[in-house]
Amino acid sequence: MENLAVATIWYNDFKKELPSAEGKVFAITGTTSGTGYVAARTAAEKGGAVLLLNRSSDRANKSLAKLKEEVPNGKFVPIECDLQSFESVRKAAAEIKSKYTALYCVCWNAGIMATPDQATVDGYDTQMQTNHLSHFLLTAELLPLLEKQGGDARIVNHSSGGRHMTPNKCLERKYLEKNGGNLGGSEMDVGKFSGAPFLRYFQTKLANAVFTKALHQKLQAKKSPILAICADPGMSATSLANHVDGAEDMMKGFAERVQTPEDGAMGILKGMMHPDVQSGVHYGPAGTKGPAVINEEKPYEVDPEGIKMLWETSQAATGISFEI
């Protein structure tokens, strides 16, 4: 999808608004392409040190080489991290804690969409573990480093417009429990964004938004200065749907509604670096594309029962007692 013929409109002017990141350390998941790659490149261009959390692969090696080519003075540190393995996530967190005493920002950008109904090695849905559960675990493990940073340290979760497309407008417990491979099968209609693979994806994206609200409430109650921010890329020309048959032709039909990864990254970059952001707020385009603006929160994003259920099931899945 990244080859779709669309032009970057807002990003270059937006980047000028971002302050220097000298002396700040950013940890970002999913930086091999798309919005994560743009976020890593931009943070490095502004002087930040960037930890690149990806699975070990030729793709990761090539993207690191490209980042170094585009930002010759950039500080990039690859950290092996497979989000479909809690063991790998714990090892990545341990490596970060062994190398750094503080983090300015963690940006949980990585995500997969509309994948087959399969279980991870831990027994959870591949989409839910990749998109939310492993990020929950990383947040719990790395929160002490954010607290050491002080000031306006940030946790940025990357959601999508799919958060609004859950049929019952609520999180469902079964998607967060050990039901991988037993959540509706793999049949779908790409043109209608329907079928079980998309339903699982929508649940993960709502989980990202609800997790942000939960973090915000808990951090505020503790009077912590750490910001919890959510964002989405609108409809961006990334590799997210490259594995889905028919997706490229469908996206070509939506070309006038699609934006580049650079424009799509403005939401997470605003959360990561902009001085004028608010905790607990969602930033993204007002429609499928455009500047990152505040999105009005929906009742299902702040439902107390949904927040409580997400926190409890996420702790149970990851085996960690996450107290703030």
PDB file of C-alpha atoms in Angstrom:
ATOM      1  CA  MET A   1       0.000   0.000   0.000  1.00  0.00           C
ATOM      2  CA  GLU A   2       2.944   2.336   0.555  1.00  0.00           C
ATOM      3  CA  ASN A   3       3.316   2.622  -3.226  1.00  0.00           C
ATOM      4  CA  LEU A   4      -0.149   4.174  -3.549  1.00  0.00           C
ATOM      5  CA  ALA A   5       0.160   7.474  -5.429  1.00  0.00           C
ATOM      6  CA  VAL A   6      -0.729  10.002  -2.738  1.00  0.00           C
ATOM      7  CA  ALA A   7       1.132  13.173  -1.799  1.00  0.00           C
ATOM      8  CA  THR A   8       2.252  14.344   1.638  1.00  0.00           C
ATOM      9  CA  ILE A   9       0.319  17.508   2.484  1.00  0.00           C
ATOM     10  CA  TRP A  10       0.658  18.493   6.169  1.00  0.00           C
ATOM     11  CA  TYR A  11       3.634  16.647   7.674  1.00  0.00           C
ATOM     12  CA  ASN A  12       6.480  18.948   6.577  1.00  0.00           C
ATOM     13  CA  ASP A  13       4.918  22.046   8.147  1.00  0.00           C
ATOM     14  CA  PHE A  14       3.844  20.027  11.186  1.00  0.00           C
ATOM     15  CA  LYS A  15       7.408  18.787  11.760  1.00  0.00           C
ATOM     16  CA  LYS A  16       8.588  22.376  12.126  1.00  0.00           C
ATOM     17  CA  GLU A  17       6.341  22.718  15.189  1.00  0.00           C
ATOM     18  CA  LEU A  18       8.105  19.886  17.008  1.00  0.00           C
ATOM     19  CA  PRO A  19      10.785  20.930  19.503  1.00  0.00           C
ATOM     20  CA  SER A  20      14.293  19.558  19.895  1.00  0.00           C
ATOM     21  CA  ALA A  21      14.455  16.079  21.404  1.00  0.00           C
ATOM     22  CA  GLU A  22      18.106  16.281  22.447  1.00  0.00           C
ATOM     23  CA  GLY A  23      18.784  14.140  25.504  1.00  0.00           C
ATOM     24  CA  LYS A  24      15.460  12.294  25.261  1.00  0.00           C
ATOM     25  CA  VAL A  25      15.034   8.554  24.712  1.00  0.00           C
ATOM     26  CA  PHE A  26      12.089   7.162  22.751  1.00  0.00           C
ATOM     27  CA  ALA A  27      11.038   3.495  22.551  1.00  0.00           C
ATOM     28  CA  ILE A  28       8.873   2.679  19.517  1.00  0.00           C
ATOM     29  CA  THR A  29       7.394  -0.651  18.398  1.00  0.00           C
ATOM     30  CA  GLY A  30       6.928  -1.499  14.727  1.00  0.00           C
ATOM     31  CA  THR A  31       9.426   0.810  13.040  1.00  0.00           C
ATOM     32  CA  THR A  32      10.252  -1.189   9.917  1.00  0.00           C
ATOM     33  CA  SER A  33       7.777   0.724   7.729  1.00  0.00           C
ATOM     34  CA  GLY A  34       4.802   3.067   7.698  1.00  0.00           C
ATOM     35  CA  THR A  35       3.997   5.415  10.558  1.00  0.00           C
ATOM     36  CA  GLY A  36       6.450   3.762  12.950  1.00  0.00           C
ATOM     37  CA  TYR A  37       9.318   4.306  10.529  1.00  0.00           C
ATOM     38  CA  VAL A  38       8.347   7.963  10.084  1.00  0.00           C
ATOM     39  CA  ALA A  39       8.062   8.444  13.853  1.00  0.00           C
ATOM     40  CA  ALA A  40      11.509   6.912  14.449  1.00  0.00           C
ATOM     41  CA  ARG A  41      13.094   9.002  11.694  1.00  0.00           C
ATOM     42  CA  THR A  42      11.491  12.217  12.922  1.00  0.00           C
ATOM     43  CA  ALA A  43      12.454  11.712  16.572  1.00  0.00           C
ATOM     44  CA  ALA A  44      16.051  11.061  15.484  1.00  0.00           C
ATOM     45  CA  GLU A  45      16.071  14.114  13.204  1.00  0.00           C
ATOM     46  CA  LYS A  46      15.086  16.163  16.244  1.00  0.00           C
ATOM     47  CA  GLY A  47      18.026  14.762  18.203  1.00  0.00           C
ATOM     48  CA  GLY A  48      16.376  12.008  20.214  1.00  0.00           C
ATOM     49  CA  ALA A  49      17.773   8.524  20.807  1.00  0.00           C
ATOM     50  CA  VAL A  50      15.369   5.966  19.359  1.00  0.00           C
ATOM     51  CA  LEU A  51      14.971   2.369  20.514  1.00  0.00           C
ATOM     52  CA  LEU A  52      13.563   0.290  17.643  1.00  0.00           C
ATOM     53  CA  LEU A  53      11.498  -2.631  18.989  1.00  0.00           C
ATOM     54  CA  ASN A  54      10.979  -5.156  16.190  1.00  0.00           C
ATOM     55  CA  ARG A  55      11.196  -8.864  15.492  1.00  0.00           C
ATOM     56  CA  SER A  56      14.599  -9.896  14.217  1.00  0.00           C
ATOM     57  CA  SER A  57      14.378 -10.086  10.409  1.00  0.00           C
ATOM     58  CA  ASP A  58      15.949  -8.960   7.144  1.00  0.00           C
ATOM     59  CA  ARG A  59      13.190  -6.361   6.962  1.00  0.00           C
ATOM     60  CA  ALA A  60      14.234  -4.929  10.328  1.00  0.00           C
ATOM     61  CA  ASN A  61      17.892  -4.870   9.252  1.00  0.00           C
ATOM     62  CA  LYS A  62      17.090  -3.115   5.975  1.00  0.00           C
ATOM     63  CA  SER A  63      14.880  -0.505   7.642  1.00  0.00           C
ATOM     64  CA  LEU A  64      17.623   0.222  10.218  1.00  0.00           C
ATOM     65  CA  ALA A  65      20.140   0.706   7.405  1.00  0.00           C
ATOM     66  CA  LYS A  66      17.734   3.054   5.639  1.00  0.00           C
ATOM     67  CA  LEU A  67      17.147   5.077   8.815  1.00  0.00           C
ATOM     68  CA  LYS A  68      20.906   5.451   9.287  1.00  0.00           C
ATOM     69  CA  GLU A  69      21.232   6.558   5.673  1.00  0.00           C
ATOM     70  CA  GLU A  70      18.462   9.151   5.979  1.00  0.00           C
ATOM     71  CA  VAL A  71      19.615  10.413   9.396  1.00  0.00           C
ATOM     72  CA  PRO A  72      23.409   9.925   9.393  1.00  0.00           C
ATOM     73  CA  ASN A  73      23.799  11.415  12.877  1.00  0.00           C
ATOM     74  CA  GLY A  74      20.742   9.640  14.234  1.00  0.00           C
ATOM     75  CA  LYS A  75      20.902   7.585  17.429  1.00  0.00           C
ATOM     76  CA  PHE A  76      19.163   4.272  16.656  1.00  0.00           C
ATOM     77  CA  VAL A  77      19.281   1.256  18.948  1.00  0.00           C
ATOM     78  CA  PRO A  78      17.648  -1.988  17.723  1.00  0.00           C
ATOM     79  CA  ILE A  79      15.937  -4.047  20.432  1.00  0.00           C
ATOM     80  CA  GLU A  80      14.690  -7.497  19.472  1.00  0.00           C
ATOM     81  CA  CYS A  81      11.045  -7.797  20.480  1.00  0.00           C
ATOM     82  CA  ASP A  82       8.422 -10.237  19.194  1.00  0.00           C
ATOM     83  CA  LEU A  83       5.044  -8.968  20.364  1.00  0.00           C
ATOM     84  CA  GLN A  84       3.522 -12.422  19.851  1.00  0.00           C
ATOM     85  CA  SER A  85       5.656 -13.795  22.690  1.00  0.00           C
ATOM     86  CA  PHE A  86       5.431 -12.496  26.253  1.00  0.00           C
ATOM     87  CA  GLU A  87       8.844 -14.048  26.921  1.00  0.00           C
ATOM     88  CA  SER A  88      10.357 -11.972  24.108  1.00  0.00           C
ATOM     89  CA  VAL A  89       8.637  -8.836  25.414  1.00  0.00           C
ATOM     90  CA  ARG A  90      10.049  -9.400  28.901  1.00  0.00           C
ATOM     91  CA  LYS A  91      13.539  -9.898  27.475  1.00  0.00           C
ATOM     92  CA  ALA A  92      13.229  -6.666  25.475  1.00  0.00           C
ATOM     93  CA  ALA A  93      12.102  -4.757  28.572  1.00  0.00           C
ATOM     94  CA  ALA A  94      14.970  -6.233  30.592  1.00  0.00           C
ATOM     95  CA  GLU A  95      17.458  -5.169  27.910  1.00  0.00           C
ATOM     96  CA  ILE A  96      16.105  -1.625  27.913  1.00  0.00           C
ATOM     97  CA  LYS A  97      16.248  -1.445  31.726  1.00  0.00           C
ATOM     98  CA  SER A  98      19.837  -2.695  31.661  1.00  0.00           C
ATOM     99  CA  LYS A  99      20.895   0.048  29.238  1.00  0.00           C
ATOM    100  CA  TYR A 100      18.826   3.069  30.307  1.00  0.00           C
ATOM    101  CA  THR A 101      17.866   4.694  33.582  1.00  0.00           C
ATOM    102  CA  ALA A 102      15.074   6.815  32.125  1.00  0.00           C
ATOM    103  CA  LEU A 103      12.750   7.019  29.122  1.00  0.00           C
ATOM    104  CA  TYR A 104      11.016  10.116  27.822  1.00  0.00           C
ATOM    105  CA  CYS A 105       8.440   8.370  25.654  1.00  0.00           C
ATOM    106  CA  VAL A 106       7.145   4.933  24.760  1.00  0.00           C
ATOM    107  CA  CYS A 107       5.153   4.788  21.544  1.00  0.00           C
ATOM    108  CA  TRP A 108       3.201   1.569  20.997  1.00  0.00           C
ATOM    109  CA  ASN A 109       2.780   1.837  17.246  1.00  0.00           C
ATOM    110  CA  ALA A 110       3.044  -1.778  16.047  1.00  0.00           C
ATOM    111  CA  GLY A 111      -0.118  -3.484  14.894  1.00  0.00           C
ATOM    112  CA  ILE A 112      -1.516  -6.170  12.627  1.00  0.00           C
ATOM    113  CA  MET A 113      -4.933  -6.266  10.967  1.00  0.00           C
ATOM    114  CA  ALA A 114      -7.367  -8.901   9.728  1.00  0.00           C
ATOM    115  CA  THR A 115      -5.052 -11.855  10.256  1.00  0.00           C
ATOM    116  CA  PRO A 116      -6.215 -15.508  10.446  1.00  0.00           C
ATOM    117  CA  ASP A 117      -7.861 -16.852  13.580  1.00  0.00           C
ATOM    118  CA  GLN A 118      -4.737 -18.207  15.247  1.00  0.00           C
ATOM    119  CA  ALA A 119      -3.200 -18.360  18.695  1.00  0.00           C
ATOM    120  CA  THR A 120       0.181 -17.005  19.765  1.00  0.00           C
ATOM    121  CA  VAL A 121       2.635 -19.209  21.648  1.00  0.00           C
ATOM    122  CA  ASP A 122       0.916 -17.891  24.788  1.00  0.00           C
ATOM    123  CA  GLY A 123      -2.558 -18.925  23.603  1.00  0.00           C
ATOM    124  CA  TYR A 124      -4.024 -15.501  22.870  1.00  0.00           C
ATOM    125  CA  ASP A 125      -5.394 -14.073  19.635  1.00  0.00           C
ATOM    126  CA  THR A 126      -2.490 -12.922  17.495  1.00  0.00           C
ATOM    127  CA  GLN A 127      -4.053  -9.523  16.872  1.00  0.00           C
ATOM    128  CA  MET A 128      -4.948  -8.830  20.507  1.00  0.00           C
ATOM    129  CA  GLN A 129      -1.563  -9.905  21.835  1.00  0.00           C
ATOM    130  CA  THR A 130       0.329  -7.920  19.185  1.00  0.00           C
ATOM    131  CA  ASN A 131      -1.809  -4.804  19.292  1.00  0.00           C
ATOM    132  CA  HIS A 132      -2.637  -4.560  22.995  1.00  0.00           C
ATOM    133  CA  LEU A 133      -1.571  -7.240  25.477  1.00  0.00           C
ATOM    134  CA  SER A 134       2.162  -7.064  24.787  1.00  0.00           C
ATOM    135  CA  HIS A 135       2.012  -3.283  24.879  1.00  0.00           C
ATOM    136  CA  PHE A 136       0.245  -3.502  28.249  1.00  0.00           C
ATOM    137  CA  LEU A 137       3.124  -5.677  29.482  1.00  0.00           C
ATOM    138  CA  LEU A 138       5.757  -3.321  28.065  1.00  0.00           C
ATOM    139  CA  THR A 139       4.077  -0.355  29.754  1.00  0.00           C
ATOM    140  CA  ALA A 140       4.036  -2.125  33.103  1.00  0.00           C
ATOM    141  CA  GLU A 141       7.690  -3.115  32.768  1.00  0.00           C
ATOM    142  CA  LEU A 142       8.928   0.284  31.592  1.00  0.00           C
ATOM    143  CA  LEU A 143       6.779   2.637  33.694  1.00  0.00           C
ATOM    144  CA  PRO A 144       9.563   3.019  36.309  1.00  0.00           C
ATOM    145  CA  LEU A 145      11.865   4.440  33.612  1.00  0.00           C
ATOM    146  CA  LEU A 146       9.183   6.937  32.581  1.00  0.00           C
ATOM    147  CA  GLU A 147       8.783   7.926  36.238  1.00  0.00           C
ATOM    148  CA  LYS A 148      12.540   8.474  36.486  1.00  0.00           C
ATOM    149  CA  GLN A 149      12.330  10.855  33.507  1.00  0.00           C
ATOM    150  CA  GLY A 150       9.846  13.088  35.306  1.00  0.00           C
ATOM    151  CA  GLY A 151       8.341  16.132  33.648  1.00  0.00           C
ATOM    152  CA  ASP A 152       6.088  15.381  30.699  1.00  0.00           C
ATOM    153  CA  ALA A 153       7.153  11.796  29.965  1.00  0.00           C
ATOM    154  CA  ARG A 154       4.669  10.126  27.617  1.00  0.00           C
ATOM    155  CA  ILE A 155       2.902   6.859  26.840  1.00  0.00           C
ATOM    156  CA  VAL A 156       1.439   6.912  23.310  1.00  0.00           C
ATOM    157  CA  ASN A 157      -0.929   4.206  22.090  1.00  0.00           C
ATOM    158  CA  HIS A 158      -1.732   3.885  18.383  1.00  0.00           C
ATOM    159  CA  SER A 159      -5.382   3.069  17.749  1.00  0.00           C
ATOM    160  CA  SER A 160      -7.444   3.516  14.560  1.00  0.00           C
ATOM    161  CA  GLY A 161     -10.892   4.458  13.347  1.00  0.00           C
ATOM    162  CA  GLY A 162     -11.667   0.762  13.749  1.00  0.00           C
ATOM    163  CA  ARG A 163     -12.248   1.461  17.446  1.00  0.00           C
ATOM    164  CA  HIS A 164     -15.656   2.831  16.466  1.00  0.00           C
ATOM    165  CA  MET A 165     -16.622  -0.230  14.404  1.00  0.00           C
ATOM    166  CA  THR A 166     -17.183  -2.869  17.073  1.00  0.00           C
ATOM    167  CA  PRO A 167     -20.786  -4.033  16.495  1.00  0.00           C
ATOM    168  CA  ASN A 168     -21.802  -3.823  20.165  1.00  0.00           C
ATOM    169  CA  LYS A 169     -19.830  -0.634  20.855  1.00  0.00           C
ATOM    170  CA  CYS A 170     -17.987  -2.244  23.736  1.00  0.00           C
ATOM    171  CA  LEU A 171     -14.996  -4.393  24.581  1.00  0.00           C
ATOM    172  CA  GLU A 172     -15.790  -8.091  24.842  1.00  0.00           C
ATOM    173  CA  ARG A 173     -13.950 -10.194  27.404  1.00  0.00           C
ATOM    174  CA  LYS A 174     -13.522 -13.245  25.163  1.00  0.00           C
ATOM    175  CA  TYR A 175     -11.130 -11.379  22.858  1.00  0.00           C
ATOM    176  CA  LEU A 176      -8.810 -10.614  25.777  1.00  0.00           C
ATOM    177  CA  GLU A 177      -8.780 -14.133  27.186  1.00  0.00           C
ATOM    178  CA  LYS A 178      -6.895 -17.246  26.129  1.00  0.00           C
ATOM    179  CA  ASN A 179      -9.157 -18.013  23.154  1.00  0.00           C
ATOM    180  CA  GLY A 180      -6.682 -17.682  20.292  1.00  0.00           C
ATOM    181  CA  GLY A 181      -7.802 -19.728  17.288  1.00  0.00           C
ATOM    182  CA  ASN A 182     -11.404 -19.908  18.535  1.00  0.00           C
ATOM    183  CA  LEU A 183     -12.673 -16.422  17.784  1.00  0.00           C
ATOM    184  CA  GLY A 184     -14.839 -16.695  14.707  1.00  0.00           C
ATOM    185  CA  GLY A 185     -12.609 -18.094  12.008  1.00  0.00           C
ATOM    186  CA  SER A 186     -10.851 -16.409   9.105  1.00  0.00           C
ATOM    187  CA  GLU A 187     -13.597 -15.616   6.554  1.00  0.00           C
ATOM    188  CA  MET A 188     -14.018 -11.934   5.697  1.00  0.00           C
ATOM    189  CA  ASP A 189     -15.288  -9.442   3.141  1.00  0.00           C
ATOM    190  CA  VAL A 190     -12.456  -6.975   2.544  1.00  0.00           C
ATOM    191  CA  GLY A 191     -14.583  -4.428   0.697  1.00  0.00           C
ATOM    192  CA  LYS A 192     -17.036  -4.206   3.594  1.00  0.00           C
ATOM    193  CA  PHE A 193     -14.435  -4.508   6.375  1.00  0.00           C
ATOM    194  CA  SER A 194     -16.554  -7.339   7.729  1.00  0.00           C
ATOM    195  CA  GLY A 195     -15.981 -10.826   9.031  1.00  0.00           C
ATOM    196  CA  ALA A 196     -14.337 -12.252  12.136  1.00  0.00           C
ATOM    197  CA  PRO A 197     -10.762 -11.111  11.322  1.00  0.00           C
ATOM    198  CA  PHE A 198     -11.942  -7.501  11.192  1.00  0.00           C
ATOM    199  CA  LEU A 199     -14.077  -7.914  14.330  1.00  0.00           C
ATOM    200  CA  ARG A 200     -10.961  -9.055  16.201  1.00  0.00           C
ATOM    201  CA  TYR A 201      -9.037  -6.082  14.835  1.00  0.00           C
ATOM    202  CA  PHE A 202     -11.729  -3.603  15.885  1.00  0.00           C
ATOM    203  CA  GLN A 203     -11.615  -5.025  19.404  1.00  0.00           C
ATOM    204  CA  THR A 204      -7.859  -4.480  19.590  1.00  0.00           C
ATOM    205  CA  LYS A 205      -8.142  -0.893  18.448  1.00  0.00           C
ATOM    206  CA  LEU A 206     -10.850  -0.164  21.012  1.00  0.00           C
ATOM    207  CA  ALA A 207      -8.579  -1.818  23.576  1.00  0.00           C
ATOM    208  CA  ASN A 208      -5.854   0.716  22.677  1.00  0.00           C
ATOM    209  CA  ALA A 209      -8.240   3.600  23.330  1.00  0.00           C
ATOM    210  CA  VAL A 210      -9.645   2.156  26.559  1.00  0.00           C
ATOM    211  CA  PHE A 211      -6.127   1.343  27.812  1.00  0.00           C
ATOM    212  CA  THR A 212      -5.180   5.005  27.278  1.00  0.00           C
ATOM    213  CA  LYS A 213      -8.178   6.200  29.285  1.00  0.00           C
ATOM    214  CA  ALA A 214      -7.359   3.711  32.059  1.00  0.00           C
ATOM    215  CA  LEU A 215      -3.741   4.861  32.196  1.00  0.00           C
ATOM    216  CA  HIS A 216      -4.786   8.507  32.231  1.00  0.00           C
ATOM    217  CA  GLN A 217      -7.203   7.988  35.128  1.00  0.00           C
ATOM    218  CA  LYS A 218      -4.719   5.984  37.188  1.00  0.00           C
ATOM    219  CA  LEU A 219      -1.834   8.385  36.551  1.00  0.00           C
ATOM    220  CA  GLN A 220      -4.015  11.389  37.387  1.00  0.00           C
ATOM    221  CA  ALA A 221      -5.168   9.751  40.618  1.00  0.00           C
ATOM    222  CA  LYS A 222      -1.509   9.313  41.573  1.00  0.00           C
ATOM    223  CA  LYS A 223      -0.825  12.939  40.584  1.00  0.00           C
ATOM    224  CA  SER A 224       1.794  11.669  38.141  1.00  0.00           C
ATOM    225  CA  PRO A 225       3.055  14.092  35.476  1.00  0.00           C
ATOM    226  CA  ILE A 226       3.279  11.264  32.908  1.00  0.00           C
ATOM    227  CA  LEU A 227       0.954  11.806  29.934  1.00  0.00           C
ATOM    228  CA  ALA A 228      -1.147   8.991  28.447  1.00  0.00           C
ATOM    229  CA  ILE A 229      -2.110   9.803  24.856  1.00  0.00           C
ATOM    230  CA  CYS A 230      -3.894   7.935  22.071  1.00  0.00           C
ATOM    231  CA  ALA A 231      -3.699   8.594  18.340  1.00  0.00           C
ATOM    232  CA  ASP A 232      -4.691   7.174  14.982  1.00  0.00           C
ATOM    233  CA  PRO A 233      -3.346   7.523  11.424  1.00  0.00           C
ATOM    234  CA  GLY A 234      -6.626   7.918   9.598  1.00  0.00           C
ATOM    235  CA  MET A 235      -6.567   5.928   6.367  1.00  0.00           C
ATOM    236  CA  SER A 236      -2.859   5.783   5.560  1.00  0.00           C
ATOM    237  CA  ALA A 237      -0.993   4.081   2.753  1.00  0.00           C
ATOM    238  CA  THR A 238       1.033   1.652   4.880  1.00  0.00           C
ATOM    239  CA  SER A 239       1.790  -2.054   4.692  1.00  0.00           C
ATOM    240  CA  LEU A 240      -0.852  -2.951   7.303  1.00  0.00           C
ATOM    241  CA  ALA A 241      -3.121  -4.741   4.825  1.00  0.00           C
ATOM    242  CA  ASN A 242      -0.520  -6.032   2.356  1.00  0.00           C
ATOM    243  CA  HIS A 243      -1.319  -9.645   3.262  1.00  0.00           C
ATOM    244  CA  VAL A 244      -5.060  -9.265   2.541  1.00  0.00           C
ATOM    245  CA  ASP A 245      -6.189 -10.332  -0.933  1.00  0.00           C
ATOM    246  CA  GLY A 246      -7.973  -7.496  -2.723  1.00  0.00           C
ATOM    247  CA  ALA A 247      -6.920  -4.811  -0.249  1.00  0.00           C
ATOM    248  CA  GLU A 248      -4.654  -2.958  -2.671  1.00  0.00           C
ATOM    249  CA  ASP A 249      -7.363  -2.630  -5.332  1.00  0.00           C
ATOM    250  CA  MET A 250      -9.826  -1.497  -2.675  1.00  0.00           C
ATOM    251  CA  MET A 251      -7.427   1.171  -1.408  1.00  0.00           C
ATOM    252  CA  LYS A 252      -6.874   2.449  -4.944  1.00  0.00           C
ATOM    253  CA  GLY A 253     -10.611   3.065  -5.093  1.00  0.00           C
ATOM    254  CA  PHE A 254     -10.320   5.125  -1.912  1.00  0.00           C
ATOM    255  CA  ALA A 255      -7.234   7.033  -3.110  1.00  0.00           C
ATOM    256  CA  GLU A 256      -8.794  10.457  -2.556  1.00  0.00           C
ATOM    257  CA  ARG A 257      -9.406   9.532   1.107  1.00  0.00           C
ATOM    258  CA  VAL A 258      -5.938   8.098   1.797  1.00  0.00           C
ATOM    259  CA  GLN A 259      -2.885   9.907   3.155  1.00  0.00           C
ATOM    260  CA  THR A 260       0.821   9.114   3.232  1.00  0.00           C
ATOM    261  CA  PRO A 261       2.599   7.482   6.202  1.00  0.00           C
ATOM    262  CA  GLU A 262       4.140  10.908   6.919  1.00  0.00           C
ATOM    263  CA  ASP A 263       0.743  12.565   7.270  1.00  0.00           C
ATOM    264  CA  GLY A 264      -0.578   9.475   9.051  1.00  0.00           C
ATOM    265  CA  ALA A 265       2.219   9.661  11.639  1.00  0.00           C
ATOM    266  CA  MET A 266       1.254  13.151  12.793  1.00  0.00           C
ATOM    267  CA  GLY A 267      -1.024  11.792  15.528  1.00  0.00           C
ATOM    268  CA  ILE A 268       1.606   9.686  17.276  1.00  0.00           C
ATOM    269  CA  LEU A 269       4.281  12.335  16.692  1.00  0.00           C
ATOM    270  CA  LYS A 270       2.055  14.930  18.292  1.00  0.00           C
ATOM    271  CA  GLY A 271       1.668  12.635  21.284  1.00  0.00           C
ATOM    272  CA  MET A 272       5.382  11.835  21.362  1.00  0.00           C
ATOM    273  CA  MET A 273       6.869  15.295  21.007  1.00  0.00           C
ATOM    274  CA  HIS A 274       4.500  18.259  20.757  1.00  0.00           C
ATOM    275  CA  PRO A 275       4.530  20.588  23.777  1.00  0.00           C
ATOM    276  CA  ASP A 276       0.813  21.337  23.575  1.00  0.00           C
ATOM    277  CA  VAL A 277      -0.839  17.973  24.182  1.00  0.00           C
ATOM    278  CA  GLN A 278      -3.225  16.796  26.850  1.00  0.00           C
ATOM    279  CA  SER A 279      -3.196  13.528  28.710  1.00  0.00           C
ATOM    280  CA  GLY A 280      -6.183  11.263  28.139  1.00  0.00           C
ATOM    281  CA  VAL A 281      -6.874  12.794  24.729  1.00  0.00           C
ATOM    282  CA  HIS A 282      -7.054  11.137  21.311  1.00  0.00           C
ATOM    283  CA  TYR A 283      -5.326  12.847  18.358  1.00  0.00           C
ATOM    284  CA  GLY A 284      -6.051  12.003  14.749  1.00  0.00           C
ATOM    285  CA  PRO A 285      -7.632  13.378  11.579  1.00  0.00           C
ATOM    286  CA  ALA A 286     -11.220  14.546  11.756  1.00  0.00           C
ATOM    287  CA  GLY A 287     -12.024  12.188   8.873  1.00  0.00           C
ATOM    288  CA  THR A 288      -9.927   9.651   7.017  1.00  0.00           C
ATOM    289  CA  LYS A 289      -7.106  12.149   6.489  1.00  0.00           C
ATOM    290  CA  GLY A 290      -5.952  15.548   7.647  1.00  0.00           C
ATOM    291  CA  PRO A 291      -4.059  17.202  10.497  1.00  0.00           C
ATOM    292  CA  ALA A 292      -4.050  15.486  13.893  1.00  0.00           C
ATOM    293  CA  VAL A 293      -6.738  17.152  15.993  1.00  0.00           C
ATOM    294  CA  ILE A 294      -8.518  16.236  19.207  1.00  0.00           C
ATOM    295  CA  ASN A 295     -11.162  13.554  18.651  1.00  0.00           C
ATOM    296  CA  GLU A 296     -14.239  13.664  20.857  1.00  0.00           C
ATOM    297  CA  GLU A 297     -14.288  10.710  23.247  1.00  0.00           C
ATOM    298  CA  LYS A 298     -17.085   8.165  22.941  1.00  0.00           C
ATOM    299  CA  PRO A 299     -18.951   6.563  25.863  1.00  0.00           C
ATOM    300  CA  TYR A 300     -17.513   3.108  25.086  1.00  0.00           C
ATOM    301  CA  GLU A 301     -13.978   4.499  25.362  1.00  0.00           C
ATOM    302  CA  VAL A 302     -14.517   5.677  28.937  1.00  0.00           C
ATOM    303  CA  ASP A 303     -17.018   3.084  30.191  1.00  0.00           C
ATOM    304  CA  PRO A 304     -15.947   2.234  33.784  1.00  0.00           C
ATOM    305  CA  GLU A 305     -16.872  -1.436  33.420  1.00  0.00           C
ATOM    306  CA  GLY A 306     -14.918  -1.698  30.173  1.00  0.00           C
ATOM    307  CA  ILE A 307     -11.881  -0.060  31.773  1.00  0.00           C
ATOM    308  CA  LYS A 308     -12.049  -2.381  34.778  1.00  0.00           C
ATOM    309  CA  MET A 309     -12.463  -5.491  32.622  1.00  0.00           C
ATOM    310  CA  LEU A 310      -9.610  -4.540  30.305  1.00  0.00           C
ATOM    311  CA  TRP A 311      -7.231  -3.966  33.216  1.00  0.00           C
ATOM    312  CA  GLU A 312      -8.139  -7.214  34.966  1.00  0.00           C
ATOM    313  CA  THR A 313      -7.975  -9.404  31.861  1.00  0.00           C
ATOM    314  CA  SER A 314      -4.743  -7.776  30.681  1.00  0.00           C
ATOM    315  CA  GLN A 315      -3.098  -8.445  34.039  1.00  0.00           C
ATOM    316  CA  ALA A 316      -4.305 -12.045  33.977  1.00  0.00           C
ATOM    317  CA  ALA A 317      -3.044 -12.592  30.433  1.00  0.00           C
ATOM    318  CA  THR A 318       0.407 -11.088  31.004  1.00  0.00           C
ATOM    319  CA  GLY A 319       0.840 -12.469  34.517  1.00  0.00           C
ATOM    320  CA  ILE A 320       1.834  -9.120  35.928  1.00  0.00           C
ATOM    321  CA  SER A 321       0.348  -7.068  38.754  1.00  0.00           C
ATOM    322  CA  PHE A 322       0.321  -3.606  37.208  1.00  0.00           C
ATOM    323  CA  GLU A 323      -0.325  -1.058  39.940  1.00  0.00           C
ATOM    324  CA  ILE A 324       0.053   2.659  39.373  1.00  0.00           C
TER     325      ILE A 324
END
